[in-house]
mmCIF file of C-alpha atoms and ligand atoms in Angstrom:
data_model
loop_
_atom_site.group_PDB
_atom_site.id
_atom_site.type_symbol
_atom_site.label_atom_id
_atom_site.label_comp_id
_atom_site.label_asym_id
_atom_site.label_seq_id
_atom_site.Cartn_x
_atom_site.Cartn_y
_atom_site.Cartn_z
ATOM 1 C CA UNK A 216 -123.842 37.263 176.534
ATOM 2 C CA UNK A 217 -124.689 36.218 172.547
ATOM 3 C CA UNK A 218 -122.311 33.478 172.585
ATOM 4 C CA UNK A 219 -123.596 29.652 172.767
ATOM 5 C CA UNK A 220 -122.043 27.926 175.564
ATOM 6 C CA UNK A 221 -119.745 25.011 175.220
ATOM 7 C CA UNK A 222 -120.000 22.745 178.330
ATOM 8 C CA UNK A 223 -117.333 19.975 178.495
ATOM 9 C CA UNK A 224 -119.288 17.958 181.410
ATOM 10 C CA UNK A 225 -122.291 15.802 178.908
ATOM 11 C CA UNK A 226 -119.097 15.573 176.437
ATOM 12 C CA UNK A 227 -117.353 14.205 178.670
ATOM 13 C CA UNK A 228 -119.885 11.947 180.067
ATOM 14 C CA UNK A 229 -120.842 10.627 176.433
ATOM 15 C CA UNK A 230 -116.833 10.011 176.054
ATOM 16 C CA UNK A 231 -116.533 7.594 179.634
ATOM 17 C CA UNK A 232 -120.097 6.380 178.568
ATOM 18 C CA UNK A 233 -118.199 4.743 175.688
ATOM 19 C CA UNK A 234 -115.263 3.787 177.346
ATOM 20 C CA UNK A 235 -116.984 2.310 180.244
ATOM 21 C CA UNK A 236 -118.268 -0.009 177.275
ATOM 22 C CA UNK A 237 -115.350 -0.977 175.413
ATOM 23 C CA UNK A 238 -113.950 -1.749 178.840
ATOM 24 C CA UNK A 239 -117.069 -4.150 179.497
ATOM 25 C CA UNK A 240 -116.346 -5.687 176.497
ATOM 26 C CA UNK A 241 -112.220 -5.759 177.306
ATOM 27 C CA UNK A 242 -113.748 -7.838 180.691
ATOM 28 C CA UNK A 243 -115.766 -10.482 178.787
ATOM 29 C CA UNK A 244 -112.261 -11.252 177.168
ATOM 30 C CA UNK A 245 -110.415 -11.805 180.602
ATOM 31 C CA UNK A 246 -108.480 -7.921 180.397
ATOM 32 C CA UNK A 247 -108.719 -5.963 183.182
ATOM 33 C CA UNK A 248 -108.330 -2.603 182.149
ATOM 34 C CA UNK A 249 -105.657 -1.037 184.782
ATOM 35 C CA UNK A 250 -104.283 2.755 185.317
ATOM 36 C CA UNK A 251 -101.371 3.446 188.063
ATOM 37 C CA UNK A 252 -101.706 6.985 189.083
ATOM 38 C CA UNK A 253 -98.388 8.165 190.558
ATOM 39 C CA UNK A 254 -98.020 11.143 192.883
ATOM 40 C CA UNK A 255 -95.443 12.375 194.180
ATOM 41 C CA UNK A 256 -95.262 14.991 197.192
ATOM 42 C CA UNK A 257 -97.968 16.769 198.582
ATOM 43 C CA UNK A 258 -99.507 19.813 195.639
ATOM 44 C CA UNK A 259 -102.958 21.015 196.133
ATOM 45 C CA UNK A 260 -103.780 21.024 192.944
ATOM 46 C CA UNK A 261 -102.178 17.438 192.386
ATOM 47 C CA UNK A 262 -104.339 15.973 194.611
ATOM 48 C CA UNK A 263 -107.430 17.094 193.573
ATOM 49 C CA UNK A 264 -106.698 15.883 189.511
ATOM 50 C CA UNK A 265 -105.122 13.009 190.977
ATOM 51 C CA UNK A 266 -108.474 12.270 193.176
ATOM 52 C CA UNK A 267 -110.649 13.185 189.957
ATOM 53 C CA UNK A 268 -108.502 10.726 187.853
ATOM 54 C CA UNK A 269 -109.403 7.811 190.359
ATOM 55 C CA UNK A 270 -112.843 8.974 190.397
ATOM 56 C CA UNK A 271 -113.269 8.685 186.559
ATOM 57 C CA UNK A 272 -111.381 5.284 186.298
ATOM 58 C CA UNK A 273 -113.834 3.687 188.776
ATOM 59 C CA UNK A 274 -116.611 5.237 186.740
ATOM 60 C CA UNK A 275 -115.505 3.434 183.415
ATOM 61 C CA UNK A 276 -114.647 0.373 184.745
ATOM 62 C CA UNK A 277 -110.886 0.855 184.753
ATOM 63 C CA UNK A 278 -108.884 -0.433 188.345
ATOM 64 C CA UNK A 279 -106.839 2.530 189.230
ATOM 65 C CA UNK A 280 -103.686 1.455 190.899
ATOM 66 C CA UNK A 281 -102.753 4.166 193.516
ATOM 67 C CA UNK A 282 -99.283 5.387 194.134
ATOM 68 C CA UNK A 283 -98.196 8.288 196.604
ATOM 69 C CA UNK A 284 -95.056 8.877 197.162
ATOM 70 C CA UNK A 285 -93.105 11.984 199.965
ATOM 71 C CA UNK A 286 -91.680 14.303 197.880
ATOM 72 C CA UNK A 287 -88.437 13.488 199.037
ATOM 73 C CA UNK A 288 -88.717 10.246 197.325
ATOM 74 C CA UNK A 289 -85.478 10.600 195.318
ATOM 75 C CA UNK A 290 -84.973 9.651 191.845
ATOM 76 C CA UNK A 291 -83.588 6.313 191.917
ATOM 77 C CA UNK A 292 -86.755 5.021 194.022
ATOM 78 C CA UNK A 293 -89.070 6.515 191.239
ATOM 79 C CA UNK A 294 -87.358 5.218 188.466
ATOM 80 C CA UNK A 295 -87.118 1.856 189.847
ATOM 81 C CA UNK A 296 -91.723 2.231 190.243
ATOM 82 C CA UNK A 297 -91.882 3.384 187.046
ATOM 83 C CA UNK A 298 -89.414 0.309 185.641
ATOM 84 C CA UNK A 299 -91.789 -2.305 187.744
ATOM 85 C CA UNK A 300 -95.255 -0.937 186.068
ATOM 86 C CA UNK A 301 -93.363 -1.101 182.583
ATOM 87 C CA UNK A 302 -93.022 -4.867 183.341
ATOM 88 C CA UNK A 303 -95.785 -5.686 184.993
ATOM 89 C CA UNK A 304 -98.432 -7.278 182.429
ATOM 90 C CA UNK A 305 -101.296 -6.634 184.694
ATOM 91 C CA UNK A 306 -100.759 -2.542 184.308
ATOM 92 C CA UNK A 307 -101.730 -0.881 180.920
ATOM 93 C CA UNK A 308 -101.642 2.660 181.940
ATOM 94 C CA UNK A 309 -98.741 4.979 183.568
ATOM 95 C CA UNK A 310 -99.560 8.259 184.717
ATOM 96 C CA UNK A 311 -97.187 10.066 186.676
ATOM 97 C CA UNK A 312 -98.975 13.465 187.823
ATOM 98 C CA UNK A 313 -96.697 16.588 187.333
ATOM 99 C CA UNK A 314 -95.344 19.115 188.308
ATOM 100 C CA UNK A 315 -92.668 16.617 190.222
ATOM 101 C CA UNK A 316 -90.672 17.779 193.105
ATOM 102 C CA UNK A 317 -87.674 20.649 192.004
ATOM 103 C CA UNK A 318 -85.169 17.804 192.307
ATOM 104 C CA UNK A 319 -86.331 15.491 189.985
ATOM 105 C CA UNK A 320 -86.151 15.488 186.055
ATOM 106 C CA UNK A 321 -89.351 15.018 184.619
ATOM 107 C CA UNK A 322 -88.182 14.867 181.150
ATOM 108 C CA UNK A 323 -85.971 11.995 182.791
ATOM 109 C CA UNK A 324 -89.445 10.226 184.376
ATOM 110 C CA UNK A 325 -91.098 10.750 181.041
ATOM 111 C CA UNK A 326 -88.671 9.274 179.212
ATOM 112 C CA UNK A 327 -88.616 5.753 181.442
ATOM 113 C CA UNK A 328 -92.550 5.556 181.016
ATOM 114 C CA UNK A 329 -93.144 2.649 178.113
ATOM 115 C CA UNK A 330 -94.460 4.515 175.313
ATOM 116 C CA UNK A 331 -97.134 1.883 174.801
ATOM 117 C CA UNK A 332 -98.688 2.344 178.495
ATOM 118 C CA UNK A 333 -97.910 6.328 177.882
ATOM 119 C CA UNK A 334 -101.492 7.046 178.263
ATOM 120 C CA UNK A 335 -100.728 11.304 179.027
ATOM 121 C CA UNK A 336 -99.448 11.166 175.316
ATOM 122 C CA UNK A 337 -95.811 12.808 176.825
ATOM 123 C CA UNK A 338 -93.517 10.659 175.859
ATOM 124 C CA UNK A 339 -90.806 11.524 173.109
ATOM 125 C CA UNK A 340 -91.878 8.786 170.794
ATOM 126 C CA UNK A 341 -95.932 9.661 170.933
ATOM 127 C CA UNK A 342 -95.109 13.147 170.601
ATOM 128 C CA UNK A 343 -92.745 12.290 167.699
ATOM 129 C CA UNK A 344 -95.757 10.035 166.144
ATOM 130 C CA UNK A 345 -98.193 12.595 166.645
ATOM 131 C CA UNK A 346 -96.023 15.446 164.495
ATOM 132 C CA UNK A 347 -95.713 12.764 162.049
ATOM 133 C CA UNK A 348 -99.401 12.402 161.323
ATOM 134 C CA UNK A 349 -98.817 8.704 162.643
ATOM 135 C CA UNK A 350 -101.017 7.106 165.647
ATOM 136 C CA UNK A 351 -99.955 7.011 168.774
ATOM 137 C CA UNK A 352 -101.481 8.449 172.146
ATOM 138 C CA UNK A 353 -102.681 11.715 171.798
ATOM 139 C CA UNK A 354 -102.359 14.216 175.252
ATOM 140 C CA UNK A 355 -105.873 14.187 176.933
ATOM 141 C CA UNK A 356 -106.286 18.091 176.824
ATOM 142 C CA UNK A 357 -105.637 18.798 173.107
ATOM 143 C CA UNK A 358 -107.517 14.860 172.445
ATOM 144 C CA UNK A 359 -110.487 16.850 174.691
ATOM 145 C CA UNK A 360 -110.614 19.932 172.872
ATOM 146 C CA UNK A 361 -111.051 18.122 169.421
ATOM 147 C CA UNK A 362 -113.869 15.991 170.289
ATOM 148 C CA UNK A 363 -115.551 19.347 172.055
ATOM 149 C CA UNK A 364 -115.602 21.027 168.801
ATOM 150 C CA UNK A 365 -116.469 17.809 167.195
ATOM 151 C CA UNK A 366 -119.130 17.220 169.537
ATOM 152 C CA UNK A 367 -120.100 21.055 168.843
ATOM 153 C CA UNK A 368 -120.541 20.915 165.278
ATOM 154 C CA UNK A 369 -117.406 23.070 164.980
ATOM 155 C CA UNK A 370 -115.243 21.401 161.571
ATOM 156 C CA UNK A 371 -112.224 23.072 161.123
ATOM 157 C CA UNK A 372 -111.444 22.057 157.549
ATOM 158 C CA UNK A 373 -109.549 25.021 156.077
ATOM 159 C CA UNK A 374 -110.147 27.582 159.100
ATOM 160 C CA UNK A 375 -107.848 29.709 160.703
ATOM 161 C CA UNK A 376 -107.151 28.495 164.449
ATOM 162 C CA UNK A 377 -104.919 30.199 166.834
ATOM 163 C CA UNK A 378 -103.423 28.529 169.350
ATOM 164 C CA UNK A 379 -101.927 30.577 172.271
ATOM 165 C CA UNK A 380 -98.923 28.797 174.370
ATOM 166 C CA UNK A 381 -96.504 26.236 173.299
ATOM 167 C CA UNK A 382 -96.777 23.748 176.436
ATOM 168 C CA UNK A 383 -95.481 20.078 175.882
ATOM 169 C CA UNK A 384 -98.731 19.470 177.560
ATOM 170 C CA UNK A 385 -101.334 21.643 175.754
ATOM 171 C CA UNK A 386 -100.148 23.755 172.638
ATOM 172 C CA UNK A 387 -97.872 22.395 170.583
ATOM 173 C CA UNK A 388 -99.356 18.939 170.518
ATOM 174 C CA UNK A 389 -103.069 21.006 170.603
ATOM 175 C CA UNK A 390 -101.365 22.459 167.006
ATOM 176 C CA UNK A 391 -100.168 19.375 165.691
ATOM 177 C CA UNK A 392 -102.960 17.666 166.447
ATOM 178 C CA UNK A 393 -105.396 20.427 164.532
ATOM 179 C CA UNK A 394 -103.187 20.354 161.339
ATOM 180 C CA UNK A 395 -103.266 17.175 160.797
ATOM 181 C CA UNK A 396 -104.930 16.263 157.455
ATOM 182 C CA UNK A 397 -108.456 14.477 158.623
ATOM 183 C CA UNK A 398 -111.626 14.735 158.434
ATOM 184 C CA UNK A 399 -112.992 17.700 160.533
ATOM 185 C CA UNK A 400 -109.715 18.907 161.280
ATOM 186 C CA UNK A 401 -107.076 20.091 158.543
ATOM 187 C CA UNK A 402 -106.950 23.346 160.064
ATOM 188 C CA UNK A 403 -104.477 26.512 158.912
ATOM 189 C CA UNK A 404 -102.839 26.915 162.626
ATOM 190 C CA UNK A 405 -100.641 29.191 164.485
ATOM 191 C CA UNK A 406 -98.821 28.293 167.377
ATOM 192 C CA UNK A 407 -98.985 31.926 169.179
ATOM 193 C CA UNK A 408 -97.347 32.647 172.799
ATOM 194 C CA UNK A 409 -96.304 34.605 175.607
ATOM 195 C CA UNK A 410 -93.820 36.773 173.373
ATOM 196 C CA UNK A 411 -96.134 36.977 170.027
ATOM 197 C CA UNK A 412 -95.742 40.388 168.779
ATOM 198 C CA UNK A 413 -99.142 41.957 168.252
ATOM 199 C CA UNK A 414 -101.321 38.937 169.221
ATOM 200 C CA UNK A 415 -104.628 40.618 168.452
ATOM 201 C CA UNK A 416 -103.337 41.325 164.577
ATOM 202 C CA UNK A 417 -103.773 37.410 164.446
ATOM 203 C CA UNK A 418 -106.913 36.872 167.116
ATOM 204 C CA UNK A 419 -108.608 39.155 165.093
ATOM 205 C CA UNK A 420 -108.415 36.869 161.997
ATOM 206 C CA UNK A 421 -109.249 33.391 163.761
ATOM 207 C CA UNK A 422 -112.274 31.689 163.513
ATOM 208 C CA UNK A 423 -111.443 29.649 166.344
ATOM 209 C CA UNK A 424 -109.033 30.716 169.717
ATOM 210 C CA UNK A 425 -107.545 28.210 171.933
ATOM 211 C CA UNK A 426 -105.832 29.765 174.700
ATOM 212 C CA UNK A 427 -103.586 28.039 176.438
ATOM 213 C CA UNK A 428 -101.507 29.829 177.887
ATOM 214 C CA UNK A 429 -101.837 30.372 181.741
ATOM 215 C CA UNK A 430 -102.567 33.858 181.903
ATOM 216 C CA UNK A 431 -105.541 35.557 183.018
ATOM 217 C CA UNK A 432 -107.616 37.663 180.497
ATOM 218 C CA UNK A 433 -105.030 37.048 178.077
ATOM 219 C CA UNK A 434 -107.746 37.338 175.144
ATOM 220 C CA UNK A 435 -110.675 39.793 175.616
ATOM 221 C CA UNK A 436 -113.257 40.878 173.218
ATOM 222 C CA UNK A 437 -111.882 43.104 170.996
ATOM 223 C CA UNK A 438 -109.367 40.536 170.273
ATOM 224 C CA UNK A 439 -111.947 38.168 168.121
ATOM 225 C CA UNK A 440 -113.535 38.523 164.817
ATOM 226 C CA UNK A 441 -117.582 38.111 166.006
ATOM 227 C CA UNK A 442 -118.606 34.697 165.966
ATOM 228 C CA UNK A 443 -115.495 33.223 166.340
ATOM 229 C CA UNK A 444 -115.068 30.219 168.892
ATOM 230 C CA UNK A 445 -113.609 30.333 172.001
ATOM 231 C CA UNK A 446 -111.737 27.409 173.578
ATOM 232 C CA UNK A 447 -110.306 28.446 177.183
ATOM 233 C CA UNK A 448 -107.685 25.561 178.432
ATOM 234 C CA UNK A 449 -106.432 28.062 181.405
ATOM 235 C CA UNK A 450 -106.688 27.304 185.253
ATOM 236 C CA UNK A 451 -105.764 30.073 186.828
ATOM 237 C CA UNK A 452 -106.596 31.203 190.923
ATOM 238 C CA UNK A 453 -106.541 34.962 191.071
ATOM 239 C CA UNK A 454 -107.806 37.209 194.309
ATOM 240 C CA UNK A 455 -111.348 38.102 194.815
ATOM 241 C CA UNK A 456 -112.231 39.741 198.106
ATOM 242 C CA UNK A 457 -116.007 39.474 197.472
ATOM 243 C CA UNK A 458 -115.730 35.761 197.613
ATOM 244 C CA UNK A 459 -115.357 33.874 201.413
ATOM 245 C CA UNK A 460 -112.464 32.040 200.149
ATOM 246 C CA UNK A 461 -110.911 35.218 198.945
ATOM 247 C CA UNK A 462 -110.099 34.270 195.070
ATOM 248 C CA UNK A 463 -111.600 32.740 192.411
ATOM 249 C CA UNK A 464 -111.167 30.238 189.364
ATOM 250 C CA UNK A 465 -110.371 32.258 185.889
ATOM 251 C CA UNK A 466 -109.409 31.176 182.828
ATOM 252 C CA UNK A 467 -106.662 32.393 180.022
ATOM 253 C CA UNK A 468 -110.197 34.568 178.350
ATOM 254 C CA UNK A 469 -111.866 37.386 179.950
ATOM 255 C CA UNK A 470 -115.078 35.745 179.371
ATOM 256 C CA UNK A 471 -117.521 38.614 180.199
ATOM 257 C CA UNK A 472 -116.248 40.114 177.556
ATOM 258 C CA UNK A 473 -115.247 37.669 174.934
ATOM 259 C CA UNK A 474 -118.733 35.846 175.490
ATOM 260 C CA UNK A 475 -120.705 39.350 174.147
ATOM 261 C CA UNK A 476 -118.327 38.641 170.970
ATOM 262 C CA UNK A 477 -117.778 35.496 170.032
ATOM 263 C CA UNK A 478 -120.264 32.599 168.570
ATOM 264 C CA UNK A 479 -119.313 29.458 170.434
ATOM 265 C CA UNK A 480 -116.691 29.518 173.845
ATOM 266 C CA UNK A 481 -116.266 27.653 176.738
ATOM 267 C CA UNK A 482 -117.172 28.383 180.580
ATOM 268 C CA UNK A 483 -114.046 28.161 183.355
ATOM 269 C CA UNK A 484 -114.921 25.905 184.987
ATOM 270 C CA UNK A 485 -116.524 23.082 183.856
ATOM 271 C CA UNK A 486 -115.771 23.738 180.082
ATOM 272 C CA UNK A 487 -112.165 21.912 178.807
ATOM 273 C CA UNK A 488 -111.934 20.298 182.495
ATOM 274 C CA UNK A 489 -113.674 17.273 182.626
ATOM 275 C CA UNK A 490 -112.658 16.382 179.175
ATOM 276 C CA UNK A 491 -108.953 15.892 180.548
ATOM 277 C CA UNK A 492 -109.850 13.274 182.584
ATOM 278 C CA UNK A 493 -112.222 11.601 179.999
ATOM 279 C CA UNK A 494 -109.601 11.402 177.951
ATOM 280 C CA UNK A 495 -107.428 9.652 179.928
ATOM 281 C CA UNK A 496 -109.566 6.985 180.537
ATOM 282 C CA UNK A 497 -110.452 6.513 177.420
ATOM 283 C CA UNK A 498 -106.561 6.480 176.223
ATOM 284 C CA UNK A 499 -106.161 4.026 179.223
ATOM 285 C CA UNK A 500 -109.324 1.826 177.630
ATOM 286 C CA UNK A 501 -106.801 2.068 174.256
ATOM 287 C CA UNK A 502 -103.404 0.937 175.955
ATOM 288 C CA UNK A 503 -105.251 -2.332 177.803
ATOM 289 C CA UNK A 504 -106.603 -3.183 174.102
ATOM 290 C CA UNK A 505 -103.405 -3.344 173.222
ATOM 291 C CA UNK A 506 -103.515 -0.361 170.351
ATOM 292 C CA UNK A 507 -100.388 0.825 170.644
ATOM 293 C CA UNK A 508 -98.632 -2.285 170.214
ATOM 294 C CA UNK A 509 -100.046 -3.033 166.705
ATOM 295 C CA UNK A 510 -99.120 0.900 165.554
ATOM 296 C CA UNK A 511 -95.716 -0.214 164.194
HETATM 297 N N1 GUN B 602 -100.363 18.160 185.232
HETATM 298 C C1 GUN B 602 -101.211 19.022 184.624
HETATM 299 N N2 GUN B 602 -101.833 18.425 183.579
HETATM 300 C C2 GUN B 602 -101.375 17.157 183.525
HETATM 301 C C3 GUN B 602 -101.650 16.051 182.692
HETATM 302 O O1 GUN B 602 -102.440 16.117 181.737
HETATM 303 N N3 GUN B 602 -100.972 14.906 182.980
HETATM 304 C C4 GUN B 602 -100.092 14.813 184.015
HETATM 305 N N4 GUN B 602 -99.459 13.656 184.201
HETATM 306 N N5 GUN B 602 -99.809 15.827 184.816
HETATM 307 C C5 GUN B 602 -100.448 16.991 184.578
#
């Protein structure tokens, strides 16, 4: 391996480090920061970011109000939660985990979440602002991956960045987010995915990769231009006999690979990860200082 490895955990440590501070300071004013963390059903995977969430609000400072929910919980019933946190002056966070139950709309649930306690960044409005150029929350995962290259020296001004997958979540607000014109971003972007024709013709040229696109090995070595840097956002669980658990944790890069090529990229896990959840809190820090209701 020649590449330098970017770790997300002492980012995101230095990121709650700060948080846990401006919510200190929130205190000595009589606000008690406050996140509700709404699951619903019974996902693996839920669970665990769900438990890390709570774990990371109790860390800064924040009071994480827990909500679980069967999965048979029914629309109306969620609607009606998500109605009484909007009201409720005591809550200045909403996070409702996802994926949702088959039966229920999450564009719907997403929609009925106050933009100004929209701390995941999903709703219409923030996405709208952040296309714009205009504040507004910013999604933790693309927020994350900006102050990790940030963090890592990396400024974008000018540079070629491919992004690979269009998620709501990651991708398109990753791209919108690394065109804007600011200071260490203002990068040239492409929004790349599943059905890209030729996807190394344009790998090849980046300086920096974000994949994102929840593949496996989507981008290997021979796809980058030596020295590039590497962002993997991918989760993904694939079989591996040799282990006890029988699979393994990979990301959207072939790493053994694309680390013996590139300058800068980041470990699955424990690179983009814990950032996520840093960035949550400190978007919930944001909402209880009232930020998003002085935007407009
Ligand atoms: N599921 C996977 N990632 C996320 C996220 O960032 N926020 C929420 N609410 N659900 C998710």
């Amino acid at each position: 391996m020649t590449a330098t490895l970017l770790q997300g955990g002492p980012v995101a440590e230095a990121i709650l480090a700060e948080t846990a501070a401006r919510v200190a300071g929130l205190k000595t004013r009589g606000i008690e920061p406050a996140l509700a963390l709404v699951r619903v059903g019974e996902d693996p995977a839920s669970i665990v970011y769900v438990r890390k969430k709570r774990e990371a609000c109790a860390a800064a400072g924040i009071r994480s109000i827990d909500l679980e929910f069967p999965a048979d919980i029914g629309r109306g019933r969620l609607l009606e939660t998500i109605y009484r946190l909007n009201a409720d002056q005591a809550v200045h966070g909403i996070l409702v985990q996802f994926p949702l139950p088959k039966d229920l709309d999450q564009d719907e649930v997403v929609n009925t979440i106050s933009p100004a306690k929209d701390v995941d960044g999903f709703h219409p409005l923030n996405a709208g602002r952040l296309a714009l150029g205009l504040p507004g929350f910013v999604p933790c995962t693309p927020l994350g991956v900006v102050l990790l290259l940030r963090h890592a020296g990396v400024n974008l001004d000018g540079k070629f960045v491919v992004v690979i997958g269009r998620s709501n979540i990651v991708g398109r607000p990753l791209a919108n987010l690394l065109s804007l014109k600011r200071l260490g971003l203002n990068a040239t972007v492409l929004l790349a995915h599943a059905s890209t024709v030729d996807l190394p013709r344009f790998t090849r040229e980046a300086d920096v990769v974000i994949a994102a696109v929840g593949r496996p090995r989507t981008v290997t070595g021979e796809m980058l231009k030596p020295g590039a840097v590497v962002i993997d956002v991918g989760i993904n669980r694939i079989d591996d006999p040799t282990r006890k658990s029988g699979s393994r944790l990979v990301g959207d890069v072939d790493f053994d690979s694309a680390s013996k090529v590139a300058g800068m990229i980041t470990p699955v896990p424990g690179g983009v990860g814990p950032l996520t959840v840093a960035c949550l809190c400190r978007n919930a820090a944001a909402a209880a200082a009232g930020e998003w209701s002085r935007l407009s």
